[in-house]
Coordinates of C-alpha atoms in Angstrom, one line a residue:
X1 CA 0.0 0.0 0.0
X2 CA 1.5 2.9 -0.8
X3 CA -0.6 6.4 0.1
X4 CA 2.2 9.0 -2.6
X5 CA 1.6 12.4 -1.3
X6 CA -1.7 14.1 1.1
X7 CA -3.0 13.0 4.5
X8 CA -3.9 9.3 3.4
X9 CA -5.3 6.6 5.3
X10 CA -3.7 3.0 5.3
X11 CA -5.4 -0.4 6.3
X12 CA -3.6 -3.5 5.5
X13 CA -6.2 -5.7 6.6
X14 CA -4.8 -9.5 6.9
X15 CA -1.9 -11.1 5.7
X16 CA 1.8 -9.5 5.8
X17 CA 1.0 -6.2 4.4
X18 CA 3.9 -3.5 3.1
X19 CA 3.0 0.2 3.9
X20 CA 4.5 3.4 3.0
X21 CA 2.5 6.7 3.4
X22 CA 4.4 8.4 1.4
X23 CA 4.5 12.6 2.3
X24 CA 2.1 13.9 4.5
X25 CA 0.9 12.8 7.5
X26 CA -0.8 9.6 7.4
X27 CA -2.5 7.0 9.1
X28 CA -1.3 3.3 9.1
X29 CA -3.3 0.5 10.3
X30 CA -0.9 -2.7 9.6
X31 CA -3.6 -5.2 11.0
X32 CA -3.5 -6.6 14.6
X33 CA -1.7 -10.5 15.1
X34 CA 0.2 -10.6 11.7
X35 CA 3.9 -9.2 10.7
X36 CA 3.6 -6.3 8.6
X37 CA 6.3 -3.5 7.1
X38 CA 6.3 0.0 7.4
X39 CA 8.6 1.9 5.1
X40 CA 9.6 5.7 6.3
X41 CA 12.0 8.0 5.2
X42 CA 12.8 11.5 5.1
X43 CA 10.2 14.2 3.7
X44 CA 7.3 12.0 5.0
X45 CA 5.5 14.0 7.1
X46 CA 4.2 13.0 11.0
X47 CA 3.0 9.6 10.8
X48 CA 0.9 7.2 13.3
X49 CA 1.4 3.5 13.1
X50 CA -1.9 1.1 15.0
X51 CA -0.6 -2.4 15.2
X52 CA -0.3 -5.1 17.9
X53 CA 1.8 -8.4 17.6
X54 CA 2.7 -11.2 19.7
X55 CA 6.1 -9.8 22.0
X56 CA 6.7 -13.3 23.3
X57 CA 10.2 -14.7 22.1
X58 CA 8.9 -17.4 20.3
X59 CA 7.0 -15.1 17.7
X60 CA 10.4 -13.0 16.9
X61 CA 10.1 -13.6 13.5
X62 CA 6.1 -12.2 13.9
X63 CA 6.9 -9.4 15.3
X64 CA 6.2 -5.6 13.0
X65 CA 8.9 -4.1 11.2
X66 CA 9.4 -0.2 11.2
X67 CA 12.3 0.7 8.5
X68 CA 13.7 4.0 8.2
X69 CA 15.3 4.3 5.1
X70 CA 18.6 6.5 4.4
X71 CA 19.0 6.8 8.7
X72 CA 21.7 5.5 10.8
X73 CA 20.1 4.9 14.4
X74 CA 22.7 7.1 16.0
X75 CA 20.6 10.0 14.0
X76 CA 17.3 8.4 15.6
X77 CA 15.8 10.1 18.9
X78 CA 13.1 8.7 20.8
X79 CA 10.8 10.1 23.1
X80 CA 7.6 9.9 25.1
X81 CA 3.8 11.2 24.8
X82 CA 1.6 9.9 27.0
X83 CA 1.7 5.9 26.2
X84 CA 2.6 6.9 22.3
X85 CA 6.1 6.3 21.2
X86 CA 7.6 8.9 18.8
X87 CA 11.1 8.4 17.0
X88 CA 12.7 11.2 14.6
X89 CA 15.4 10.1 12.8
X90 CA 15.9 12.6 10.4
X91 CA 15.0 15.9 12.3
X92 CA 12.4 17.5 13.9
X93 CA 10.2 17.6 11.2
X94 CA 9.4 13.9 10.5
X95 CA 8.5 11.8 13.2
X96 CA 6.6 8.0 13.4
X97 CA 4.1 7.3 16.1
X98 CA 3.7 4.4 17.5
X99 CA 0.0 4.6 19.9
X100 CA 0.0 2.8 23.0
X101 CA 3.4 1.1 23.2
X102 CA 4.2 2.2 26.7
X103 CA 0.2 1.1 28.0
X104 CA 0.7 -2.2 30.0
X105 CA -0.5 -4.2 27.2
X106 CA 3.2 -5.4 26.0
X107 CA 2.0 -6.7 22.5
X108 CA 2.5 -2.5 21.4
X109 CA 5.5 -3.2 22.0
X110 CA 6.2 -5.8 19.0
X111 CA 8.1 -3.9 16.5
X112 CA 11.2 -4.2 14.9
X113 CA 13.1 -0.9 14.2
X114 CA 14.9 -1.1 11.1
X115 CA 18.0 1.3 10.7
X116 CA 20.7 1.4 7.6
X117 CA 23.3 0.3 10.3
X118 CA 21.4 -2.0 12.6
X119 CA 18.3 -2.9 13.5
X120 CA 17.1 -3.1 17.1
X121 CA 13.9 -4.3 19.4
X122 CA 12.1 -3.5 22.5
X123 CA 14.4 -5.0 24.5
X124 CA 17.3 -3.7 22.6
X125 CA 15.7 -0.5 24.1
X126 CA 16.1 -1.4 27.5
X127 CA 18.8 -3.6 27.2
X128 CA 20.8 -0.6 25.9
X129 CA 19.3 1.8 28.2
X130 CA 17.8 4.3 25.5
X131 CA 17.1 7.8 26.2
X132 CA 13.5 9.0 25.9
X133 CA 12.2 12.2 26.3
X134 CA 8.9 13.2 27.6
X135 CA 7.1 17.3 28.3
X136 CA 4.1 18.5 29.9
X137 CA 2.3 21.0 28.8
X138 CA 0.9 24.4 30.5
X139 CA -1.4 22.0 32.6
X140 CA -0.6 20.0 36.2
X141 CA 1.0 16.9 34.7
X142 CA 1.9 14.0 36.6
X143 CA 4.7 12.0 34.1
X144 CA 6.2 8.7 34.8
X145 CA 9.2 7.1 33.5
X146 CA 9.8 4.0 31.6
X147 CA 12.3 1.5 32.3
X148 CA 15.3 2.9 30.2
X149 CA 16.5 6.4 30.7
X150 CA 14.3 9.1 30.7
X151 CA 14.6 12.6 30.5
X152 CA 11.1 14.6 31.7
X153 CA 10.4 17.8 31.2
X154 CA 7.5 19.7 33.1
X155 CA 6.8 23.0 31.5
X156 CA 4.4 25.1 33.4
X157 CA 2.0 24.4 35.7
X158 CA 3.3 22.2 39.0
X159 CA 4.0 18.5 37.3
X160 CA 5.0 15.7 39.1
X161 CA 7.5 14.2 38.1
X162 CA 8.9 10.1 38.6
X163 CA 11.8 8.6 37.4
X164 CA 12.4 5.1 37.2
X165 CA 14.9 2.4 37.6
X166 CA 18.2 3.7 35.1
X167 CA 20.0 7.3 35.3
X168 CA 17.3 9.8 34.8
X169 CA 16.6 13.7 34.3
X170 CA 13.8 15.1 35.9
X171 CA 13.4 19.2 34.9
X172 CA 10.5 20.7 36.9
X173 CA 10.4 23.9 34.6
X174 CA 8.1 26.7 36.0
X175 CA 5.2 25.6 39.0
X176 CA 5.4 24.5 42.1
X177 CA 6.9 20.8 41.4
X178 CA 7.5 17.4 43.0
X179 CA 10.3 15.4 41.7
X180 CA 11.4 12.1 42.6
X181 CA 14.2 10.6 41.0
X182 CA 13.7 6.8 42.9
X183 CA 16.5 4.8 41.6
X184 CA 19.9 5.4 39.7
X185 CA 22.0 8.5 39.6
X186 CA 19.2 11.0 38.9
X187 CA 19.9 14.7 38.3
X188 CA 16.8 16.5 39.7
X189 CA 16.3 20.4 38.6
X190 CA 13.2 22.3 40.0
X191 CA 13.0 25.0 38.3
X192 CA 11.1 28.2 39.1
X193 CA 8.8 27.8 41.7
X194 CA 8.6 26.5 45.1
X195 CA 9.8 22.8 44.4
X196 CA 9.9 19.7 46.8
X197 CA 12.6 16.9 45.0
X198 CA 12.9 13.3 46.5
X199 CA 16.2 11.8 45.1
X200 CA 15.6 8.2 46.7
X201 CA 18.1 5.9 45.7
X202 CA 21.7 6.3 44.4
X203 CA 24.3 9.2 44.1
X204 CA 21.5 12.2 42.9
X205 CA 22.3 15.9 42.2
X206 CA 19.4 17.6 43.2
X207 CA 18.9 21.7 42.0
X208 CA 16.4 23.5 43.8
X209 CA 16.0 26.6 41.4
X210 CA 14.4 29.7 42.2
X211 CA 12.2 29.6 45.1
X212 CA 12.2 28.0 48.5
X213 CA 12.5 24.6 48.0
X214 CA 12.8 21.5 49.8
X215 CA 15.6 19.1 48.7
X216 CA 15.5 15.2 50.0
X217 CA 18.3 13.1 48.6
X218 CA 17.7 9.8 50.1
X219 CA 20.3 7.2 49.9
X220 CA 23.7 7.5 48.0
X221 CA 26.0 10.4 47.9
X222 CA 23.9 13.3 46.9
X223 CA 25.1 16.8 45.8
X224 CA 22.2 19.4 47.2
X225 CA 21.7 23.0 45.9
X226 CA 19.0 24.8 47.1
X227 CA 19.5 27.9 44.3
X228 CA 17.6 31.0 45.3
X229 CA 15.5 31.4 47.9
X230 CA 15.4 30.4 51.4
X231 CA 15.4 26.5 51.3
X232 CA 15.7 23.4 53.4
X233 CA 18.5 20.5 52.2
X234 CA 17.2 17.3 53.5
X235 CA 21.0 15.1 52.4
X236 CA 19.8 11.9 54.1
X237 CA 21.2 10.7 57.5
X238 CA 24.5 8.1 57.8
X239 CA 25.2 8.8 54.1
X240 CA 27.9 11.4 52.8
X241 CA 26.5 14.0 51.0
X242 CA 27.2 17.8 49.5
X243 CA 25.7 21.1 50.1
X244 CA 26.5 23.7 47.6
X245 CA 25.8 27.8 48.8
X246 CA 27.1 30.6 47.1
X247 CA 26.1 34.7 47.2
X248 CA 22.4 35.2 46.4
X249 CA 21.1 31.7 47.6
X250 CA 19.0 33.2 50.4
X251 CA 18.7 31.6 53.8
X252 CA 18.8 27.6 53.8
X253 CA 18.6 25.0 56.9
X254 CA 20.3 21.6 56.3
X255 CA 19.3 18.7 58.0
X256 CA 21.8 15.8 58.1
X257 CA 23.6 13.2 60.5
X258 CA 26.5 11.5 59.9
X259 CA 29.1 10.1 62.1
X260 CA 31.6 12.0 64.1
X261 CA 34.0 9.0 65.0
X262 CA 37.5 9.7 63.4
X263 CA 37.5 6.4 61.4
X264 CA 34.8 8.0 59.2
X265 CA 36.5 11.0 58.2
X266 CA 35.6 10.5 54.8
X267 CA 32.5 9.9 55.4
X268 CA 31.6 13.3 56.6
X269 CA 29.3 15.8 55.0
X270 CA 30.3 18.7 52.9
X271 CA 29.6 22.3 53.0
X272 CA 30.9 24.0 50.1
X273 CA 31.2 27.9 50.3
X274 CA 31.5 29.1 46.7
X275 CA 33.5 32.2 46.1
X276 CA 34.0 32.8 49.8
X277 CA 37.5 32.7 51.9
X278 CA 37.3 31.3 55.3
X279 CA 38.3 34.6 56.6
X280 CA 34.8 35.8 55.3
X281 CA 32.8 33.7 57.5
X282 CA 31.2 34.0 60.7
X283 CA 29.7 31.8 62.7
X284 CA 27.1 32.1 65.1
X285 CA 25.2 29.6 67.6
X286 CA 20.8 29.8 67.5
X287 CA 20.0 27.6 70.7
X288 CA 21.3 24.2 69.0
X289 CA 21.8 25.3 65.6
X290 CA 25.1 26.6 64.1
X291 CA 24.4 29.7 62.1
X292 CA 27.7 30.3 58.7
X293 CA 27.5 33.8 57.0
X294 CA 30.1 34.0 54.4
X295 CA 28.6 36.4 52.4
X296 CA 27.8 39.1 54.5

């Protein structure tokens, strides 16, 4: 089937169909339970792909094939709407979508993705650990990660934001946010806005942003920085972690226990004082609490 130029509709019906939209932005319905081909290239527009298969090993051979003629997959970048898959390999201006291959009905997810170099699966993607992109919108999103890496962007509006189990980037953008990186080295940014970030698991770097924020970096060696505003640095007790402060970053409160014993020297928490001398510093008590000005 092949739909040559306009907005055209494909439906392969039975059988192991070939389809190829051609330019514009079309519609291609392979037919559920049988192998069929989709042919994309550059110049083709923004097209949708319908199909399920059979993802169990023994039906490999089954499974859809998506071939993206004249790209490498290193020029191929995939990201995340909703439960849709989209991949542009040759630019922003075409892209394939593939509905519902991230719903928890794993037969999306039988496709083949066919690359001049290589060709590669669903659990290539994982495998490999795959960067995929997701954005909100304007509205209050809440967006979760899949199981590879995941970079998440909220945009305005306060998103929430999870990460999953690989090395993730979670950017809150404007709104009052909540991130939480959960496992794997995350790298948590909040953004504009009063922002609450949870790094769970693993060595995180958590960026408050503007706004009073409250940082959480759970287990692991995590590197806090409140930003602007007046925030509180939760590091995470009997784990070594790293406070960044510098001029302008307003008035912050960590919280944090470690142990004092001189066999765990290294194990100490870190206070770093950007752009200030010790001689600039004064230290004051508040009842319990140990106040630092270095700034002024």
């Amino acid at each position: 089937l092949n739909g040559g130029a306009g907005n055209d509709t494909l439906n392969g019906g039975a059988g192991f169909d070939i389809l190829n939209g051609g330019t514009g932005n079309d519609i291609l319905n392979g037919g559920n339970w049988h192998k069929d081909r989709y042919i994309f290239q550059r110049g083709h527009g923004q097209d949708t792909i319908n199909d399920v298969g059979y993802i169990d090993a023994q039906f490999l051979a089954q499974r859809n094939d998506v071939v993206f003629k004249g790209a490498n997959l290193a020029d191929a970048r995939f990201s995340r709407s909703g439960f849709d898959l989209i991949i542009r390999a040759y630019g922003s201006d075409d892209s394939v979508k593939l509905t519902n291959y991230f719903n928890y009905n794993t037969n999306s997810r039988a496709f083949n993705f066919i690359f001049d170099d290589q060709t590669i699966t669903y659990e290539d993607l994982i495998k490999n650990k795959y960067i995929f992109t997701e954005s909100g919108n304007a509205n209050n999103n809440t967006i979760y990660g899949w199981e590879g890496k995941n970079i998440l962007n909220g945009g305005a509006g306060n998103d929430t934001l999870w990460g999953r189990d690989e090395d993730d980037i979670l950017n809150g953008d404007e709104g009052d946010d909540v991130l939480y990186g959960r496992k794997g080295n995350d790298i948590l940014n909040g953004g504009a806005g009063n922002d609450t970030l949870y790094g769970d698991e693993g060595n995180d770097i958590l960026n408050g942003g503007a706004g009073n924020d409250t940082l959480n970096g759970g287990a692991g060696f995590d590197i806090l920085n409140g930003g602007t505003g007046n925030d509180i640095l939760n590091g995470g007790n009997w784990h070594k972690d790293r406070y960044i402060f510098q001029r302008g970053h307003g008035q912050d409160t960590i919280n944090d226990v470690g142990y004092i014993d001189a066999q765990f020297l290294a194990q100490r928490n870190d206070v770093v004082f950007k752009g200030a001398n010790l001689a600039d510093a004064r230290f004051s008590r508040s009842g319990f609490d140990l106040i630092i000005r270095a700034y002024g």
